[in-house]
């Protein structure tokens, strides 16, 4: 909430937020012309905090935490952002990167961002559709990486947006409904992106997002089921 008020009041200059991650962040034609979570957040910040807010999408498909380090100067630091939302860890799990190594790479990302005056905000993924791939190593590493995000946020005193704790109970209890918010086993569709953005707005203390009229039945039902399965992300 303190961050939101600083951003709201800093109207004499641009306030830049960088979304830094992999395919679940990246701008892509796979979204079929619909907003992803970064777009929704951008619209919400400008609507509720002001036109001085700018969100820059720097997601690249296939990236790991180590790869973020290789481009952090160009794609994050160079914008002199107020905050950087880091969403990473899925490809590390797919590639078999040990969780300890993943956590150290992520720690270094946060160190560099802070060194340059940017506030790191760690965001976990939603829940993959584990049963569609059933890779024992991935199914173990992925939740371990999400826990590493939580542990690092606690250790460094960072804001955490924990999407996984909202999505995973819905997947476990209502797998058929959960499938309606996924584009494939590892990526959310337009409804999943809307739910991610709603969770971010909850965490930041921003008003609820509108629901496009033609999405309303599915979006309202999925949000209600998510609320039933797991608590809202509190500011």
mmCIF file of C-alpha atoms in Angstrom:
data_model
loop_
_atom_site.group_PDB
_atom_site.id
_atom_site.type_symbol
_atom_site.label_atom_id
_atom_site.label_comp_id
_atom_site.label_asym_id
_atom_site.label_seq_id
_atom_site.Cartn_x
_atom_site.Cartn_y
_atom_site.Cartn_z
ATOM 1 C CA UNK A 1 0.000 0.000 0.000
ATOM 2 C CA UNK A 2 2.917 2.376 0.709
ATOM 3 C CA UNK A 3 4.229 1.669 -2.783
ATOM 4 C CA UNK A 4 0.844 2.463 -4.319
ATOM 5 C CA UNK A 5 0.668 5.801 -2.527
ATOM 6 C CA UNK A 6 4.205 6.699 -3.616
ATOM 7 C CA UNK A 7 3.314 5.872 -7.202
ATOM 8 C CA UNK A 8 0.059 7.811 -6.999
ATOM 9 C CA UNK A 9 1.718 10.931 -5.617
ATOM 10 C CA UNK A 10 4.757 10.963 -7.890
ATOM 11 C CA UNK A 11 3.021 12.887 -10.685
ATOM 12 C CA UNK A 12 5.955 15.131 -11.632
ATOM 13 C CA UNK A 13 7.656 12.300 -13.508
ATOM 14 C CA UNK A 14 6.844 8.972 -15.101
ATOM 15 C CA UNK A 15 6.510 5.995 -12.763
ATOM 16 C CA UNK A 16 7.650 2.903 -14.627
ATOM 17 C CA UNK A 17 6.814 -0.668 -13.652
ATOM 18 C CA UNK A 18 8.626 -3.425 -15.551
ATOM 19 C CA UNK A 19 7.073 -6.888 -15.918
ATOM 20 C CA UNK A 20 10.128 -9.149 -16.124
ATOM 21 C CA UNK A 21 9.719 -12.837 -16.856
ATOM 22 C CA UNK A 22 9.081 -15.538 -19.422
ATOM 23 C CA UNK A 23 6.180 -16.680 -21.636
ATOM 24 C CA UNK A 24 3.458 -16.059 -19.066
ATOM 25 C CA UNK A 25 4.487 -12.397 -19.136
ATOM 26 C CA UNK A 26 5.413 -11.930 -22.796
ATOM 27 C CA UNK A 27 3.288 -10.088 -25.346
ATOM 28 C CA UNK A 28 2.230 -12.745 -27.845
ATOM 29 C CA UNK A 29 -0.207 -13.511 -30.635
ATOM 30 C CA UNK A 30 -1.170 -16.628 -28.645
ATOM 31 C CA UNK A 31 -3.457 -14.389 -26.568
ATOM 32 C CA UNK A 32 -5.609 -13.927 -29.681
ATOM 33 C CA UNK A 33 -5.981 -10.190 -29.243
ATOM 34 C CA UNK A 34 -7.049 -10.353 -25.591
ATOM 35 C CA UNK A 35 -5.289 -8.739 -22.635
ATOM 36 C CA UNK A 36 -2.767 -10.667 -20.632
ATOM 37 C CA UNK A 37 -2.224 -9.899 -16.939
ATOM 38 C CA UNK A 38 0.363 -7.193 -17.726
ATOM 39 C CA UNK A 39 -2.098 -5.342 -19.970
ATOM 40 C CA UNK A 40 -4.844 -5.521 -17.349
ATOM 41 C CA UNK A 41 -2.481 -4.170 -14.691
ATOM 42 C CA UNK A 42 -1.382 -1.322 -16.977
ATOM 43 C CA UNK A 43 -4.961 -0.237 -17.622
ATOM 44 C CA UNK A 44 -5.849 -0.468 -13.928
ATOM 45 C CA UNK A 45 -2.830 1.532 -12.739
ATOM 46 C CA UNK A 46 -3.465 4.320 -15.241
ATOM 47 C CA UNK A 47 -7.186 4.393 -14.467
ATOM 48 C CA UNK A 48 -6.778 4.509 -10.690
ATOM 49 C CA UNK A 49 -3.384 6.131 -10.066
ATOM 50 C CA UNK A 50 -2.903 8.372 -13.075
ATOM 51 C CA UNK A 51 -1.583 8.719 -16.605
ATOM 52 C CA UNK A 52 1.965 9.052 -15.277
ATOM 53 C CA UNK A 53 1.969 5.289 -14.692
ATOM 54 C CA UNK A 54 3.746 3.178 -17.317
ATOM 55 C CA UNK A 55 4.004 -0.616 -17.411
ATOM 56 C CA UNK A 56 6.694 -2.091 -19.672
ATOM 57 C CA UNK A 57 6.378 -5.739 -20.709
ATOM 58 C CA UNK A 58 9.774 -7.456 -20.809
ATOM 59 C CA UNK A 59 8.725 -11.091 -20.854
ATOM 60 C CA UNK A 60 10.559 -13.498 -23.185
ATOM 61 C CA UNK A 61 9.363 -17.064 -23.724
ATOM 62 C CA UNK A 62 11.596 -19.873 -22.461
ATOM 63 C CA UNK A 63 13.607 -17.803 -20.006
ATOM 64 C CA UNK A 64 15.054 -18.962 -16.704
ATOM 65 C CA UNK A 65 16.145 -16.860 -13.738
ATOM 66 C CA UNK A 66 19.748 -17.066 -14.949
ATOM 67 C CA UNK A 67 18.672 -15.732 -18.350
ATOM 68 C CA UNK A 68 17.002 -12.765 -16.661
ATOM 69 C CA UNK A 69 20.397 -11.905 -15.202
ATOM 70 C CA UNK A 70 21.928 -11.873 -18.688
ATOM 71 C CA UNK A 71 19.524 -9.155 -19.893
ATOM 72 C CA UNK A 72 18.647 -7.329 -16.692
ATOM 73 C CA UNK A 73 20.627 -4.197 -17.593
ATOM 74 C CA UNK A 74 18.993 -3.816 -20.998
ATOM 75 C CA UNK A 75 15.449 -4.946 -20.208
ATOM 76 C CA UNK A 76 14.911 -3.744 -16.641
ATOM 77 C CA UNK A 77 17.542 -1.431 -15.160
ATOM 78 C CA UNK A 78 17.827 0.786 -18.247
ATOM 79 C CA UNK A 79 14.221 1.991 -17.775
ATOM 80 C CA UNK A 80 14.966 3.274 -14.252
ATOM 81 C CA UNK A 81 11.797 1.603 -12.950
ATOM 82 C CA UNK A 82 10.156 2.234 -9.605
ATOM 83 C CA UNK A 83 9.371 -1.481 -9.372
ATOM 84 C CA UNK A 84 9.967 -4.705 -11.283
ATOM 85 C CA UNK A 85 7.500 -7.591 -11.099
ATOM 86 C CA UNK A 86 9.578 -10.751 -11.499
ATOM 87 C CA UNK A 87 7.645 -13.852 -12.592
ATOM 88 C CA UNK A 88 9.993 -16.750 -13.247
ATOM 89 C CA UNK A 89 10.719 -20.346 -12.224
ATOM 90 C CA UNK A 90 8.683 -22.521 -14.583
ATOM 91 C CA UNK A 91 11.394 -22.999 -17.194
ATOM 92 C CA UNK A 92 13.944 -23.589 -14.448
ATOM 93 C CA UNK A 93 11.769 -26.507 -13.326
ATOM 94 C CA UNK A 94 11.353 -27.804 -16.903
ATOM 95 C CA UNK A 95 15.136 -27.648 -17.496
ATOM 96 C CA UNK A 96 15.932 -29.374 -14.208
ATOM 97 C CA UNK A 97 17.773 -26.441 -12.640
ATOM 98 C CA UNK A 98 18.269 -27.270 -8.940
ATOM 99 C CA UNK A 99 16.013 -25.176 -6.741
ATOM 100 C CA UNK A 100 19.007 -23.915 -4.770
ATOM 101 C CA UNK A 101 20.610 -22.583 -7.960
ATOM 102 C CA UNK A 102 17.309 -21.066 -9.068
ATOM 103 C CA UNK A 103 16.965 -19.278 -5.725
ATOM 104 C CA UNK A 104 20.490 -17.869 -5.953
ATOM 105 C CA UNK A 105 19.875 -16.520 -9.454
ATOM 106 C CA UNK A 106 16.642 -14.932 -8.280
ATOM 107 C CA UNK A 107 18.414 -13.457 -5.261
ATOM 108 C CA UNK A 108 20.967 -11.860 -7.581
ATOM 109 C CA UNK A 109 18.162 -10.424 -9.753
ATOM 110 C CA UNK A 110 16.703 -8.792 -6.652
ATOM 111 C CA UNK A 111 20.107 -7.502 -5.505
ATOM 112 C CA UNK A 112 20.783 -5.806 -8.841
ATOM 113 C CA UNK A 113 17.331 -4.247 -8.980
ATOM 114 C CA UNK A 114 17.660 -2.836 -5.472
ATOM 115 C CA UNK A 115 21.152 -1.579 -6.232
ATOM 116 C CA UNK A 116 19.612 0.520 -9.018
ATOM 117 C CA UNK A 117 16.752 1.855 -6.909
ATOM 118 C CA UNK A 118 14.005 -0.461 -8.190
ATOM 119 C CA UNK A 119 11.660 -2.326 -5.877
ATOM 120 C CA UNK A 120 11.595 -6.066 -6.732
ATOM 121 C CA UNK A 121 8.131 -7.617 -6.512
ATOM 122 C CA UNK A 122 8.199 -11.418 -6.682
ATOM 123 C CA UNK A 123 5.253 -13.181 -8.273
ATOM 124 C CA UNK A 124 4.672 -16.926 -8.301
ATOM 125 C CA UNK A 125 3.079 -18.690 -11.228
ATOM 126 C CA UNK A 126 -0.436 -20.066 -11.246
ATOM 127 C CA UNK A 127 -0.664 -23.880 -11.089
ATOM 128 C CA UNK A 128 0.312 -25.990 -14.122
ATOM 129 C CA UNK A 129 -1.939 -28.877 -15.144
ATOM 130 C CA UNK A 130 0.338 -31.452 -13.550
ATOM 131 C CA UNK A 131 -1.629 -34.524 -14.626
ATOM 132 C CA UNK A 132 -1.278 -33.682 -18.322
ATOM 133 C CA UNK A 133 2.508 -34.065 -18.230
ATOM 134 C CA UNK A 134 3.146 -36.123 -15.088
ATOM 135 C CA UNK A 135 6.883 -35.470 -15.067
ATOM 136 C CA UNK A 136 7.991 -36.524 -11.611
ATOM 137 C CA UNK A 137 10.994 -34.189 -11.546
ATOM 138 C CA UNK A 138 9.005 -31.180 -12.801
ATOM 139 C CA UNK A 139 6.100 -31.888 -10.461
ATOM 140 C CA UNK A 140 8.578 -31.766 -7.567
ATOM 141 C CA UNK A 141 10.711 -28.825 -8.710
ATOM 142 C CA UNK A 142 7.924 -26.472 -9.739
ATOM 143 C CA UNK A 143 6.235 -26.083 -6.318
ATOM 144 C CA UNK A 144 9.694 -26.012 -4.719
ATOM 145 C CA UNK A 145 10.596 -23.037 -6.922
ATOM 146 C CA UNK A 146 7.392 -21.261 -5.960
ATOM 147 C CA UNK A 147 8.260 -21.839 -2.299
ATOM 148 C CA UNK A 148 11.719 -20.401 -2.986
ATOM 149 C CA UNK A 149 9.990 -17.199 -4.125
ATOM 150 C CA UNK A 150 8.089 -17.028 -0.846
ATOM 151 C CA UNK A 151 11.189 -17.712 1.213
ATOM 152 C CA UNK A 152 13.196 -15.068 -0.625
ATOM 153 C CA UNK A 153 10.423 -12.499 -0.264
ATOM 154 C CA UNK A 154 10.350 -13.163 3.483
ATOM 155 C CA UNK A 155 14.135 -13.022 3.791
ATOM 156 C CA UNK A 156 14.550 -9.784 1.829
ATOM 157 C CA UNK A 157 11.344 -8.072 2.951
ATOM 158 C CA UNK A 158 9.887 -7.965 -0.562
ATOM 159 C CA UNK A 159 6.307 -7.759 -1.738
ATOM 160 C CA UNK A 160 5.066 -11.173 -2.884
ATOM 161 C CA UNK A 161 2.133 -11.789 -5.222
ATOM 162 C CA UNK A 162 1.410 -15.459 -4.612
ATOM 163 C CA UNK A 163 -0.708 -16.603 -7.540
ATOM 164 C CA UNK A 164 -0.003 -20.274 -6.819
ATOM 165 C CA UNK A 165 -1.826 -20.312 -3.481
ATOM 166 C CA UNK A 166 -4.941 -19.023 -5.272
ATOM 167 C CA UNK A 167 -4.779 -21.257 -8.359
ATOM 168 C CA UNK A 168 -3.532 -24.572 -6.963
ATOM 169 C CA UNK A 169 -6.522 -25.319 -4.671
ATOM 170 C CA UNK A 170 -8.895 -24.629 -7.577
ATOM 171 C CA UNK A 171 -6.935 -27.068 -9.754
ATOM 172 C CA UNK A 172 -7.016 -29.774 -7.085
ATOM 173 C CA UNK A 173 -10.725 -29.423 -6.249
ATOM 174 C CA UNK A 174 -12.233 -28.535 -9.627
ATOM 175 C CA UNK A 175 -9.913 -29.796 -12.399
ATOM 176 C CA UNK A 176 -12.595 -29.611 -15.100
ATOM 177 C CA UNK A 177 -13.372 -25.998 -14.267
ATOM 178 C CA UNK A 178 -9.670 -25.216 -13.981
ATOM 179 C CA UNK A 179 -9.159 -26.398 -17.553
ATOM 180 C CA UNK A 180 -11.379 -23.507 -18.704
ATOM 181 C CA UNK A 181 -8.731 -20.960 -17.686
ATOM 182 C CA UNK A 182 -5.770 -22.704 -19.329
ATOM 183 C CA UNK A 183 -4.527 -22.351 -22.915
ATOM 184 C CA UNK A 184 -2.377 -25.462 -22.493
ATOM 185 C CA UNK A 185 -0.877 -27.363 -19.576
ATOM 186 C CA UNK A 186 1.539 -24.538 -18.736
ATOM 187 C CA UNK A 187 -0.124 -21.283 -19.867
ATOM 188 C CA UNK A 188 -3.303 -19.505 -18.848
ATOM 189 C CA UNK A 189 -5.770 -18.220 -21.436
ATOM 190 C CA UNK A 190 -7.621 -14.885 -21.399
ATOM 191 C CA UNK A 191 -9.691 -15.942 -18.359
ATOM 192 C CA UNK A 192 -6.598 -17.074 -16.466
ATOM 193 C CA UNK A 193 -4.852 -13.808 -17.271
ATOM 194 C CA UNK A 194 -7.877 -11.871 -16.017
ATOM 195 C CA UNK A 195 -7.835 -13.872 -12.774
ATOM 196 C CA UNK A 196 -4.100 -13.277 -12.349
ATOM 197 C CA UNK A 197 -4.631 -9.549 -12.834
ATOM 198 C CA UNK A 198 -7.516 -9.545 -10.361
ATOM 199 C CA UNK A 199 -5.266 -11.205 -7.782
ATOM 200 C CA UNK A 200 -2.573 -8.570 -8.409
ATOM 201 C CA UNK A 201 -5.117 -5.773 -7.985
ATOM 202 C CA UNK A 202 -6.268 -7.353 -4.725
ATOM 203 C CA UNK A 203 -2.674 -7.516 -3.498
ATOM 204 C CA UNK A 204 -1.966 -3.904 -4.469
ATOM 205 C CA UNK A 205 -5.214 -2.593 -3.018
ATOM 206 C CA UNK A 206 -6.605 -1.541 -6.403
ATOM 207 C CA UNK A 207 -10.328 -1.750 -7.246
ATOM 208 C CA UNK A 208 -11.751 -4.904 -8.793
ATOM 209 C CA UNK A 209 -11.352 -5.283 -12.532
ATOM 210 C CA UNK A 210 -14.385 -5.107 -14.808
ATOM 211 C CA UNK A 211 -15.505 -8.293 -16.531
ATOM 212 C CA UNK A 212 -16.091 -8.129 -20.297
ATOM 213 C CA UNK A 213 -19.767 -8.898 -20.859
ATOM 214 C CA UNK A 214 -19.177 -11.952 -23.042
ATOM 215 C CA UNK A 215 -16.795 -13.436 -20.447
ATOM 216 C CA UNK A 216 -19.021 -12.795 -17.469
ATOM 217 C CA UNK A 217 -20.616 -16.218 -16.826
ATOM 218 C CA UNK A 218 -17.311 -18.110 -16.912
ATOM 219 C CA UNK A 219 -15.226 -15.368 -15.273
ATOM 220 C CA UNK A 220 -17.689 -14.818 -12.416
ATOM 221 C CA UNK A 221 -18.010 -18.555 -11.749
ATOM 222 C CA UNK A 222 -14.249 -19.169 -11.804
ATOM 223 C CA UNK A 223 -13.552 -16.235 -9.491
ATOM 224 C CA UNK A 224 -16.251 -17.462 -7.088
ATOM 225 C CA UNK A 225 -14.750 -20.964 -7.110
ATOM 226 C CA UNK A 226 -11.278 -19.541 -6.532
ATOM 227 C CA UNK A 227 -12.580 -17.511 -3.575
ATOM 228 C CA UNK A 228 -14.242 -20.648 -2.216
ATOM 229 C CA UNK A 229 -11.021 -22.654 -2.445
ATOM 230 C CA UNK A 230 -8.444 -20.090 -1.291
ATOM 231 C CA UNK A 231 -8.402 -16.671 0.411
ATOM 232 C CA UNK A 232 -7.970 -13.427 -1.516
ATOM 233 C CA UNK A 233 -4.488 -11.895 -1.732
ATOM 234 C CA UNK A 234 -4.507 -9.183 0.911
ATOM 235 C CA UNK A 235 -2.789 -5.787 0.535
#
